[in-house]
CSV table of C-alpha atoms and ligand atoms in Angstrom, one decimal:
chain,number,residue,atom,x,y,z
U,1,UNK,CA,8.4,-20.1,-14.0
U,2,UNK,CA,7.1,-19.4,-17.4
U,3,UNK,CA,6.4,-15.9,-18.4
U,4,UNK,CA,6.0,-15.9,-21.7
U,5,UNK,CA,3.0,-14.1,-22.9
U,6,UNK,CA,0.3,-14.6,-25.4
U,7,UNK,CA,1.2,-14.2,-28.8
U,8,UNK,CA,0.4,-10.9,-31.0
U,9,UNK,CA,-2.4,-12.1,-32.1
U,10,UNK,CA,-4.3,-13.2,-29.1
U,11,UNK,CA,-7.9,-12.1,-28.9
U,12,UNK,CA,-7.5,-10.5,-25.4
U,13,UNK,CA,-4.8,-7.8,-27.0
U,14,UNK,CA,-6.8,-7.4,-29.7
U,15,UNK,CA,-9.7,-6.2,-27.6
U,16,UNK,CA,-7.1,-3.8,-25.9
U,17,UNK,CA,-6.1,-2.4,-29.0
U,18,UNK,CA,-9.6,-1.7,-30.4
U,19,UNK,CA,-10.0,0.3,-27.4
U,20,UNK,CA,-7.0,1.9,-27.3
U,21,UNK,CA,-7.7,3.0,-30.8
U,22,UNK,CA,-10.8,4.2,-29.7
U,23,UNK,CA,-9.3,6.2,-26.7
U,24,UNK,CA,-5.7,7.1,-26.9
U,25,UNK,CA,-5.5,9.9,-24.5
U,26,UNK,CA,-7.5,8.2,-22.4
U,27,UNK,CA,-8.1,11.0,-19.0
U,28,UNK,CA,-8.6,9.3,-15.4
U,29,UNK,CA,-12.2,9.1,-16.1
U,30,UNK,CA,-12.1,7.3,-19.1
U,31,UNK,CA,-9.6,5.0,-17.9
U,32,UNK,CA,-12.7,4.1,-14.8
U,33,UNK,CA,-14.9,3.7,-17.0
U,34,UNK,CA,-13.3,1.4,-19.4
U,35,UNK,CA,-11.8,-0.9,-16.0
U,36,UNK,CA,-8.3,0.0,-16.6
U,37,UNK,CA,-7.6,1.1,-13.1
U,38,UNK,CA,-8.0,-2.0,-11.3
U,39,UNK,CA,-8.8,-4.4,-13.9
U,40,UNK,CA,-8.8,-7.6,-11.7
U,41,UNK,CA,-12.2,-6.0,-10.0
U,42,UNK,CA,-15.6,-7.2,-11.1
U,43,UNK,CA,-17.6,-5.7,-13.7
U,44,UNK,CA,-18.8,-3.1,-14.1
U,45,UNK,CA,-15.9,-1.4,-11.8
U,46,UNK,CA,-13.0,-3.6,-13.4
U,47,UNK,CA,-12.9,-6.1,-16.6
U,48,UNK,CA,-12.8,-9.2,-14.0
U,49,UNK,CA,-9.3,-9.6,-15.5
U,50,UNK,CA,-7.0,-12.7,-14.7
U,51,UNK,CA,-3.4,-12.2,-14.4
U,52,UNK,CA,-2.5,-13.5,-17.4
U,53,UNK,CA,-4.6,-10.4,-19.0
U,54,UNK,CA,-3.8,-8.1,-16.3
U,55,UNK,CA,-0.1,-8.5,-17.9
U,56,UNK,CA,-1.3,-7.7,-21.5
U,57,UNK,CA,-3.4,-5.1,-20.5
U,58,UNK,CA,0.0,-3.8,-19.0
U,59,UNK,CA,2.0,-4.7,-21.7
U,60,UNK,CA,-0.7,-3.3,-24.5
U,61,UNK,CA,-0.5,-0.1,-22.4
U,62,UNK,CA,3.2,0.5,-22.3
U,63,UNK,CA,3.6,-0.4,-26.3
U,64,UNK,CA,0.9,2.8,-25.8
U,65,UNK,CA,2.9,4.8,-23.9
U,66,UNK,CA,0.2,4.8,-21.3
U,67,UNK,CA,0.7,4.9,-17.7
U,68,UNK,CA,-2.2,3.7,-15.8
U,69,UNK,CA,-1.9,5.3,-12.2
U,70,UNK,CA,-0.4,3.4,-9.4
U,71,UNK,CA,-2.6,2.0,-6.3
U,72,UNK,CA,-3.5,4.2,-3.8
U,73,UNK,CA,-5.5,3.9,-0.5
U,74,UNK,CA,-8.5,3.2,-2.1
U,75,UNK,CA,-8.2,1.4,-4.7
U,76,UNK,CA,-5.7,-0.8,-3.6
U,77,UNK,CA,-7.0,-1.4,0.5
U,78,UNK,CA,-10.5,0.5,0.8
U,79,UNK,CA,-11.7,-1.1,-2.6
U,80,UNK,CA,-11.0,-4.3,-2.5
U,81,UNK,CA,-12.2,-4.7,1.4
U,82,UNK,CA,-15.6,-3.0,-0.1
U,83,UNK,CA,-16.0,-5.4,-2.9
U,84,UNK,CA,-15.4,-8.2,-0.4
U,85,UNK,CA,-17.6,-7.7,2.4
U,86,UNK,CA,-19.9,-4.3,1.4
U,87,UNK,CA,-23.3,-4.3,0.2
U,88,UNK,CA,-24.0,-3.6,-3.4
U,89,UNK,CA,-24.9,0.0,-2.5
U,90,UNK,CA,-21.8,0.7,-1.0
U,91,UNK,CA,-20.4,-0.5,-4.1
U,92,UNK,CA,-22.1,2.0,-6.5
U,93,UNK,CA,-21.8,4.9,-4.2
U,94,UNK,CA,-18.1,4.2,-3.4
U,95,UNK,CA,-16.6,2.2,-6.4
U,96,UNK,CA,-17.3,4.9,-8.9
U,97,UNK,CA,-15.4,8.3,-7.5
U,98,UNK,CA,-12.3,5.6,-6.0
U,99,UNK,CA,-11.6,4.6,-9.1
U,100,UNK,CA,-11.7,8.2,-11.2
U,101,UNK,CA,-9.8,9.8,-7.9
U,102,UNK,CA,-13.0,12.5,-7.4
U,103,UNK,CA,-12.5,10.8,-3.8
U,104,UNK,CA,-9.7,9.9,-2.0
U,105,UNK,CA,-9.4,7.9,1.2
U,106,UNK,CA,-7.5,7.6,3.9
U,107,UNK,CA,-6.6,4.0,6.8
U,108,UNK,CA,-7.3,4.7,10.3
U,109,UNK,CA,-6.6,1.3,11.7
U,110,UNK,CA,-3.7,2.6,14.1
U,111,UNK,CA,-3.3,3.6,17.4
U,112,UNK,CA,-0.9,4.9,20.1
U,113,UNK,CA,-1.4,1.4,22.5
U,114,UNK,CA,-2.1,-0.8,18.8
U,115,UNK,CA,0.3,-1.2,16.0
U,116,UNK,CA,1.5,-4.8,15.6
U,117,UNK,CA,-0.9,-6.1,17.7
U,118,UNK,CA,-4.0,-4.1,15.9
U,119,UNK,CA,-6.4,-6.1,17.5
U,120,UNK,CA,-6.0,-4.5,21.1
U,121,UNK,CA,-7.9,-1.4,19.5
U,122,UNK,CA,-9.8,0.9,21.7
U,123,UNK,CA,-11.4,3.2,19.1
U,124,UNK,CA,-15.5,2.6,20.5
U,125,UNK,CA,-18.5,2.8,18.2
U,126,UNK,CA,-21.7,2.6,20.1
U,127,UNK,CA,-24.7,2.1,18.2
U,128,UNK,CA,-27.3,4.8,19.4
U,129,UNK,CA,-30.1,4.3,16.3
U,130,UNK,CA,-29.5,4.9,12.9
U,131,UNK,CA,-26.2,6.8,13.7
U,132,UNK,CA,-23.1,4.9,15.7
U,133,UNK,CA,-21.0,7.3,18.1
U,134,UNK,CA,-17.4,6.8,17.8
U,135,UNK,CA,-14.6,8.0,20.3
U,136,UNK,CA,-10.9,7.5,20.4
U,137,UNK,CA,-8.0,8.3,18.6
U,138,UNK,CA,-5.8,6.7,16.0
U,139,UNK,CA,-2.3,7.5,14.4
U,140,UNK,CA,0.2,7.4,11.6
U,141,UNK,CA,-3.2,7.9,9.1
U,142,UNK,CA,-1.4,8.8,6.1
U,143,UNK,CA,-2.9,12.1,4.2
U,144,UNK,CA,-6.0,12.0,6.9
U,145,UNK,CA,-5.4,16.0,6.9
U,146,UNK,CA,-6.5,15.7,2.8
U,147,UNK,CA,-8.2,12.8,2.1
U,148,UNK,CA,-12.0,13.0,1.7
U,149,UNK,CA,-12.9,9.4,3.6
U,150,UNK,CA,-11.3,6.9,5.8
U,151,UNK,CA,-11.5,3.2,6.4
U,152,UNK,CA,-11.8,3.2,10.3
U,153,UNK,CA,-11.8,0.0,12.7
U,154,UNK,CA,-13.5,0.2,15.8
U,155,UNK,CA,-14.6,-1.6,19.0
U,156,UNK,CA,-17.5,-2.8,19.3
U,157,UNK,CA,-17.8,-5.2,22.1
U,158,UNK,CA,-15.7,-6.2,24.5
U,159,UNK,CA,-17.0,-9.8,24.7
U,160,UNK,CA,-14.7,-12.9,23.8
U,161,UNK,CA,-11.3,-12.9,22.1
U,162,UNK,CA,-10.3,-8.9,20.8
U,163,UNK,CA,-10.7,-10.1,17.4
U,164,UNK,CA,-13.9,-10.5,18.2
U,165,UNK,CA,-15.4,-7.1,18.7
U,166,UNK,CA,-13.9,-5.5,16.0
U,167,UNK,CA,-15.8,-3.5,13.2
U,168,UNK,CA,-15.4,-2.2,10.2
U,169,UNK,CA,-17.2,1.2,9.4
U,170,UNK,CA,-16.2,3.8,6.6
U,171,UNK,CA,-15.7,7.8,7.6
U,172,UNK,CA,-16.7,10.4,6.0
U,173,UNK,CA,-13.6,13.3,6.9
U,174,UNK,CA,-15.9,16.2,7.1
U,175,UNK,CA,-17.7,14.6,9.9
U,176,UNK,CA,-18.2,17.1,13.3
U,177,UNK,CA,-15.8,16.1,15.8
U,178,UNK,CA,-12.4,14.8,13.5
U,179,UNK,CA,-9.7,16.7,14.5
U,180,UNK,CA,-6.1,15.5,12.5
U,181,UNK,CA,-2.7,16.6,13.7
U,182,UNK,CA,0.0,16.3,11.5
U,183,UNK,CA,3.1,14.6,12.3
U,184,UNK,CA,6.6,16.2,10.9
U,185,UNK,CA,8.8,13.7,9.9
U,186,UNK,CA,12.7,13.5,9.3
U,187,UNK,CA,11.8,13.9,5.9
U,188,UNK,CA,10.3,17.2,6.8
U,189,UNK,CA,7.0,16.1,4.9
U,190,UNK,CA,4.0,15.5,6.5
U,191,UNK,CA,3.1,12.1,5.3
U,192,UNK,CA,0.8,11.0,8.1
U,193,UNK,CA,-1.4,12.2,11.1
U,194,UNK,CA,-2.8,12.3,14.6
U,195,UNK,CA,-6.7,11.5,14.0
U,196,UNK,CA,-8.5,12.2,17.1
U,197,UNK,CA,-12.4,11.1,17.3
U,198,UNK,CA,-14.8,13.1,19.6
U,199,UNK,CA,-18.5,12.5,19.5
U,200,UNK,CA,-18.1,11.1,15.7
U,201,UNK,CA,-21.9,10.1,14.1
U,202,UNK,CA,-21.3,7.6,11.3
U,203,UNK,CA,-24.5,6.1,9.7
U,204,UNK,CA,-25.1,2.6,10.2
U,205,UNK,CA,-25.4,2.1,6.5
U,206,UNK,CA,-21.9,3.0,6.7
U,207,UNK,CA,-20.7,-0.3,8.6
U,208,UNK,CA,-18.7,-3.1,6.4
U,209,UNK,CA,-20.2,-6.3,6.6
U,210,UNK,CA,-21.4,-7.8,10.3
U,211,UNK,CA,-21.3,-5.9,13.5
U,212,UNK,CA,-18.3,-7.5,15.7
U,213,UNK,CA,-16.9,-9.1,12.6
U,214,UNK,CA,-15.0,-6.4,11.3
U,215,UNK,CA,-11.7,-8.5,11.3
U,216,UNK,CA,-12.4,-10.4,8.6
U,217,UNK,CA,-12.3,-7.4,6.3
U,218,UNK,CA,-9.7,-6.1,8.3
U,219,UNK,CA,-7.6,-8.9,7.4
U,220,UNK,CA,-8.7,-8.4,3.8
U,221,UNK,CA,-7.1,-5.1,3.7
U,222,UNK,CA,-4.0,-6.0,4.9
U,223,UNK,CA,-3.4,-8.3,2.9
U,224,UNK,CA,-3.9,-5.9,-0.3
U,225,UNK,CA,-1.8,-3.3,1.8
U,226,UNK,CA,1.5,-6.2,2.1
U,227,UNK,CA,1.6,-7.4,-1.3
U,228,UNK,CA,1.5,-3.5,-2.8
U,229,UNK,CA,4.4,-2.6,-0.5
U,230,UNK,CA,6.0,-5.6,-1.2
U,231,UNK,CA,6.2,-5.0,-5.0
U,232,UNK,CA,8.3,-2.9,-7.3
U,233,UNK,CA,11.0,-0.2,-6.6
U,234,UNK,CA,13.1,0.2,-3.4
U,235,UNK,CA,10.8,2.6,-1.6
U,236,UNK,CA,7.3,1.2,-2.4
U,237,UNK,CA,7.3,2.1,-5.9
U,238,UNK,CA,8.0,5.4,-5.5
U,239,UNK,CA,11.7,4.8,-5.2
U,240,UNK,CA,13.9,6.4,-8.2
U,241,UNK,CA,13.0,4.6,-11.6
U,242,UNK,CA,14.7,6.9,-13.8
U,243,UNK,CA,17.8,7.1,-13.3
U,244,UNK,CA,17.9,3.7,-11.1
U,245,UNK,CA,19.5,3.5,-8.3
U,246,UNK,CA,22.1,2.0,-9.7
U,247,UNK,CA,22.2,4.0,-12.5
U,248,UNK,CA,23.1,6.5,-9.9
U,249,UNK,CA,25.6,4.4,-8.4
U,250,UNK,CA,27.4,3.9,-11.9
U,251,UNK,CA,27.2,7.8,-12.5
U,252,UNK,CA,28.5,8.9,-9.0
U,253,UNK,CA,31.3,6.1,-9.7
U,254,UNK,CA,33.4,4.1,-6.8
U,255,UNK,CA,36.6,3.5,-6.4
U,256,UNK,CA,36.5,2.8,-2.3
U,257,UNK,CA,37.3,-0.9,-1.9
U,258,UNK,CA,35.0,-1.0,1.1
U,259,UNK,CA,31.8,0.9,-0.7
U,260,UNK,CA,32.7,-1.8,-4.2
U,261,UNK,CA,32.3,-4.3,-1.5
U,262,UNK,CA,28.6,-2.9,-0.8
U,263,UNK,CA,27.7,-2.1,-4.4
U,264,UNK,CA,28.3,-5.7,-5.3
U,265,UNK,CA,26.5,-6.7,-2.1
U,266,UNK,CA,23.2,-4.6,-3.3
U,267,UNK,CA,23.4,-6.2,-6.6
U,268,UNK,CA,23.3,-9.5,-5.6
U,269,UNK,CA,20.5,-8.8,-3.3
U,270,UNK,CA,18.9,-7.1,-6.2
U,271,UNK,CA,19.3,-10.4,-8.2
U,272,UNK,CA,17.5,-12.5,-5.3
U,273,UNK,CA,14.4,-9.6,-5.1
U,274,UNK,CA,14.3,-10.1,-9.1
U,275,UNK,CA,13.4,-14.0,-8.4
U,276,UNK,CA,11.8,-13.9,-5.6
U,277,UNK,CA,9.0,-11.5,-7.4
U,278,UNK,CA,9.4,-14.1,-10.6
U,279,UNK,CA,8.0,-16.6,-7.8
U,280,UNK,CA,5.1,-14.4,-6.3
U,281,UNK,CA,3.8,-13.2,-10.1
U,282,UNK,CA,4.2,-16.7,-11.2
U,283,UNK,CA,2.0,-18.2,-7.8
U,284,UNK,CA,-0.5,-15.6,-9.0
U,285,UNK,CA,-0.3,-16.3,-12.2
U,286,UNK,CA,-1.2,-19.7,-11.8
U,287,UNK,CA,-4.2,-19.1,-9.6
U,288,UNK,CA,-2.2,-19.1,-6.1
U,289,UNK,CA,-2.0,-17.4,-3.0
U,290,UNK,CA,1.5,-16.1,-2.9
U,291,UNK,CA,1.0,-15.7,0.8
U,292,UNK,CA,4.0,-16.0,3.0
U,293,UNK,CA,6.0,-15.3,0.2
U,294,UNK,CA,5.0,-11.9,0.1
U,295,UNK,CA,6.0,-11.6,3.8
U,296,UNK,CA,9.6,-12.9,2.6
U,297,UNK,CA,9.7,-10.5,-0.6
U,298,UNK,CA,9.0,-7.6,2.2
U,299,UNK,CA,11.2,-8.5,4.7
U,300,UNK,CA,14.5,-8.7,1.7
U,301,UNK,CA,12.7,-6.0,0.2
U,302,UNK,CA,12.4,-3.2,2.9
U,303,UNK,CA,16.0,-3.3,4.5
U,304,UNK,CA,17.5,-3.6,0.4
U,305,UNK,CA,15.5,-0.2,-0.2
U,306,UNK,CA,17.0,1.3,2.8
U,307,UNK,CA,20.5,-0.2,1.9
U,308,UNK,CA,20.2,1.1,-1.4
U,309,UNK,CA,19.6,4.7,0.2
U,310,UNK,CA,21.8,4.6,2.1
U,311,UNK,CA,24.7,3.8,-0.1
U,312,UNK,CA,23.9,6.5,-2.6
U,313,UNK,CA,24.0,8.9,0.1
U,314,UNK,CA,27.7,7.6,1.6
U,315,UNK,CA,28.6,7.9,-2.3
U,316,UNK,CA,27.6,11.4,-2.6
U,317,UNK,CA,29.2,12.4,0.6
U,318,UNK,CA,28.0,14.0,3.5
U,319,UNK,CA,28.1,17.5,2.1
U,320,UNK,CA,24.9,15.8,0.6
U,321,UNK,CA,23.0,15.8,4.2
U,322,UNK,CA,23.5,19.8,4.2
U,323,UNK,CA,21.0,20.2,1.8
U,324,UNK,CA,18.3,19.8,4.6
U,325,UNK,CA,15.8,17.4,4.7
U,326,UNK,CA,13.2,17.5,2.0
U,327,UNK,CA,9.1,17.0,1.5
U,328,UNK,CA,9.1,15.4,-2.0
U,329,UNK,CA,7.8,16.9,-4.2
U,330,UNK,CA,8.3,16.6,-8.1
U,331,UNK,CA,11.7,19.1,-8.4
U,332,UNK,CA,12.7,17.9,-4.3
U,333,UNK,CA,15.8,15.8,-4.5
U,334,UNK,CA,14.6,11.8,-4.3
U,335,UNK,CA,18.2,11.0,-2.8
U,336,UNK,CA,17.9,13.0,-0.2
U,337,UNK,CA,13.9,12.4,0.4
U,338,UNK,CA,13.9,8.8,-0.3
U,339,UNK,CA,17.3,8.5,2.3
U,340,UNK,CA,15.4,9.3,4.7
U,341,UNK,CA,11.9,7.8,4.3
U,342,UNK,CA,13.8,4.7,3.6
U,343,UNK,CA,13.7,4.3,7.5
U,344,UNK,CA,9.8,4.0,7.6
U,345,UNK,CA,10.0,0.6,4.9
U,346,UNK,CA,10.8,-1.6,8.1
U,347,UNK,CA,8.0,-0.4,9.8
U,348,UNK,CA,4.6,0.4,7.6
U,349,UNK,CA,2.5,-2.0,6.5
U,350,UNK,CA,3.6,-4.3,8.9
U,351,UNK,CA,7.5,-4.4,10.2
U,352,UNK,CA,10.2,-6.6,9.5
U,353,UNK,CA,10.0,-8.7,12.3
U,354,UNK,CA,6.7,-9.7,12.1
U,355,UNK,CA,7.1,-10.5,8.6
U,356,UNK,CA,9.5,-13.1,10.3
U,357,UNK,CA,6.9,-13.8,12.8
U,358,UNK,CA,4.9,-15.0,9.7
U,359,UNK,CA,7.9,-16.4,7.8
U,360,UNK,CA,8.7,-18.8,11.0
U,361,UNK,CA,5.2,-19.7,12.1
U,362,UNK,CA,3.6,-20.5,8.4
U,363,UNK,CA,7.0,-21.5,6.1
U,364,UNK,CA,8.7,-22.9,8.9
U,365,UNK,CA,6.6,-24.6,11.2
U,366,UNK,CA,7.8,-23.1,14.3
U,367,UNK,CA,6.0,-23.1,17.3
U,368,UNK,CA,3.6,-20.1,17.5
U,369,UNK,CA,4.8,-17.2,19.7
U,370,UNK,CA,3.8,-17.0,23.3
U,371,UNK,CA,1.0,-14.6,23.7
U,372,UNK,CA,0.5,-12.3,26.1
N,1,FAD,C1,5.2,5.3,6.3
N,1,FAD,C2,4.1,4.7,7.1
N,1,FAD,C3,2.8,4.9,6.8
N,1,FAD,C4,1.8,4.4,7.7
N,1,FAD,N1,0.5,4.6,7.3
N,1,FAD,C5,-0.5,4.2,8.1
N,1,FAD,C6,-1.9,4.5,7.8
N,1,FAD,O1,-2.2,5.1,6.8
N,1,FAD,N2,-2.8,4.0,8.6
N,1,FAD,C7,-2.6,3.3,9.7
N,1,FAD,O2,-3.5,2.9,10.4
N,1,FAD,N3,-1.3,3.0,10.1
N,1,FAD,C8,-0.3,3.4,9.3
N,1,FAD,N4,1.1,3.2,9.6
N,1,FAD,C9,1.3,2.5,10.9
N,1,FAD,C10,1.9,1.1,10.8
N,1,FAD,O3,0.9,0.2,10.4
N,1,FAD,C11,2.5,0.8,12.2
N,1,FAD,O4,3.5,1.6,12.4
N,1,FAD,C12,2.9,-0.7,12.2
N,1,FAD,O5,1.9,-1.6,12.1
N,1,FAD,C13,3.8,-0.9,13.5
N,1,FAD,O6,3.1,-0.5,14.6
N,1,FAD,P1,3.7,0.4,15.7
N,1,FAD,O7,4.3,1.6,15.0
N,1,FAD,O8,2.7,0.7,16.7
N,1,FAD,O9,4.9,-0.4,16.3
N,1,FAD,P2,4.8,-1.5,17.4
N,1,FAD,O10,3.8,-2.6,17.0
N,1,FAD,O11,4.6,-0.9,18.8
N,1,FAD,O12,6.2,-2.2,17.4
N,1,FAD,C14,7.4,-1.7,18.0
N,1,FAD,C15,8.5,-2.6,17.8
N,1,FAD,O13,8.2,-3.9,18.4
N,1,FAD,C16,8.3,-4.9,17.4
N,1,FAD,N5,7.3,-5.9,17.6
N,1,FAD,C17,6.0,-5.7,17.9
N,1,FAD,N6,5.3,-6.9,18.0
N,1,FAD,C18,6.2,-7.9,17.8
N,1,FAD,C19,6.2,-9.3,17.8
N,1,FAD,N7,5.0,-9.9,18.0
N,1,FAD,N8,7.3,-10.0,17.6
N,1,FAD,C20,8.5,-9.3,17.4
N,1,FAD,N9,8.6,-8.0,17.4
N,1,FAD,C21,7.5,-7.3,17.6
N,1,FAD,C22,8.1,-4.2,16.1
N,1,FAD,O14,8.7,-5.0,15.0
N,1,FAD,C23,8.8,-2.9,16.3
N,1,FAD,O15,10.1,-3.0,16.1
N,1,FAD,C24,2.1,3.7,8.8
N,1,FAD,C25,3.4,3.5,9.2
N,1,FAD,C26,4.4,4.0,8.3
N,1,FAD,C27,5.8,3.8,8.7
């Protein structure tokens, strides 16, 4: 594993530079229009950036003291479905506002009776002309109460294997007949919702790739969604970064012999995690598909970010939990937020043990799990 990068001098920074020098308070806008925010897409939306620039472009930025803005629902699931299976129309009418956050999406994939096993969806579109009519509910959509569209997955026939029927159609939110619920969670935020589907009319322009072969994209999605959550910080990225959790360990100090024991424990973890994504930048880096790797970095990954929470927490001491729970927001306490959303790591964007399902099946070679 080699991650050295290109020298000073190397054409691709210099072409950063010259536009940095040309923009250096770059807004959101300006950052979409130059192909900062996702730079790996195509032109004109990205730079068609390898990973080997993708890392000078971040390195280039940080010498900056730029921040380009993290992934969110769009660009990093709805985007990169849409440049894989939509038509070039849906590219320039959805691309654009994605990428300068003028619009901002939502996943309804979901349901009560369809989590793990997403493909039993009941959600049913039926094509009457232009329009399809969609009826159903899904849950756990993350910011469906704010966000201005939705990727949605629906049924579409019934005929063959459930994969089968499966299709991929984008929502506008302020459609007649949406009616989202939020959910309160132990966090006291409202991070995701009841989405409920009466009588919904969605164009048929609005339909991702083939009728019935909405998987495929599905699958697309997914993916994007596991190797974002399995990357960077201890909860998703949003984790504390400054101080670091164990920055907060060191300042609460610990002199327990049983908590040392822990502290030590975390760090070594932390150590694997810190190779484990060495591996996964460096299959991408050479052109790979870090694949079940990703599933392994999550399933370390998830249950360290909620050990890591947790341990803070018993080093504060419970007086800590009186402070009530917490919706995060920029002057919330993290420690006491992020203790309790740490619960949810296991469980979005896939949970642990399927992660293991996939761990078993593809690294192992085990025999595929009975199915129903
Ligand atoms: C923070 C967060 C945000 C989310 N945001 C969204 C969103 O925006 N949009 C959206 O559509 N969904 C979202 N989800 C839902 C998430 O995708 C599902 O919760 C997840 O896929 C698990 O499905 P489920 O909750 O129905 O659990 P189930 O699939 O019912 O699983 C219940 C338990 O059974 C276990 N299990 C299930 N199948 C197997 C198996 N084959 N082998 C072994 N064990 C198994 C699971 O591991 C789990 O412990 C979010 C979830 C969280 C936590």
């Amino acid at each position: 594993m080699d991650f050295t990068l290109p020298p000073d001098n190397d054409p691709r920074r210099l072409e950063i530079r010259v536009w940095l020098d040309t923009h250096p308070h770059p807004d959101r806008t300006t950052l979409a229009t130059g192909g900062f925010i996702a730079p790996h897409w195509p032109g004109p939306w990205g730079r068609d950036a390898d990973a080997v620039t993708q890392l000078i472009i971040d390195d280039e930025f940080q010498r900056a003291g730029i921040r380009i803005p993290g992934a969110s629902i769009g660009v990093g699931w709805a985007g990169p479905t849409i440049i894989a299976g939509g038509t070039q129309a849906q590219k320039e009418r959805f691309l654009p506002p994605m990428l300068a956050n003028t619009e901002d999406w939502c996943q309804l994939f979901s349901e009560p009776e369809a989590g793990s096993d997403l493909a039993s969806l009941r959600t049913r579109a039926v094509r009457d002309g232009d329009h399809y009519i969609v009826n159903g509910s899904k849950i756990w959509s993350t910011r469906a109460d704010v966000t201005d569209w939705g990727i949605l997955l629906v049924r579409t026939s019934d005929d063959g294997p459930p994969q089968k029927g499966i299709s991929y159609l984008l929502l506008d939110m302020t459609t007649p007949g949406i009616e989202v619920r939020p959910i309160v969670e132990m966090t006291g935020g409202r991070h995701f919702n009841e989405t409920f589907l009466t009588d919904v009319e969605i164009p048929v322009e609005n339909l991702v790739g083939t009728e019935n072969e909405g998987w495929r994209l599905a699958k697309v999605t997914l993916a994007n969604e596991r190797v974002s959550l399995s990357q960077g910080g201890v909860l998703w990225g949003r984790g504390p970064d400054d101080p670091t959790v164990l920055d907060r360990i060191r300042e609460l100090g610990c002199e327990d012999p049983i908590l040392r024991q822990r502290v030590a424990d975390l760090y070594t973890e932390m150590a694997v995690l810190r190779l484990l994504n060495q591996r996964v930048m460096s299959a991408q880096l050479t052109g790979g598909d870090p694949g079940p790797l990703s599933s392994i970095r999550k399933a370390i990954g998830d249950k360290h970010g909620q050990k890591a929470m947790t341990l803070v927490k018993d080093l504060e001491g419970p007086s800590t939990m009186l402070d009530g729970h917490y919706p995060y927001e920029e002057d919330e306490d993290l420690w006491a937020w992020g203790h309790y959303f740490s619960r949810a790591l296991t469980i979005g964007g896939g949970t642990s043990e399927v992660q293991r399902n996939i761990i078993g099946e593809r690294l192992l070679g085990l025999p595929r799990e009975p199915r129903p």
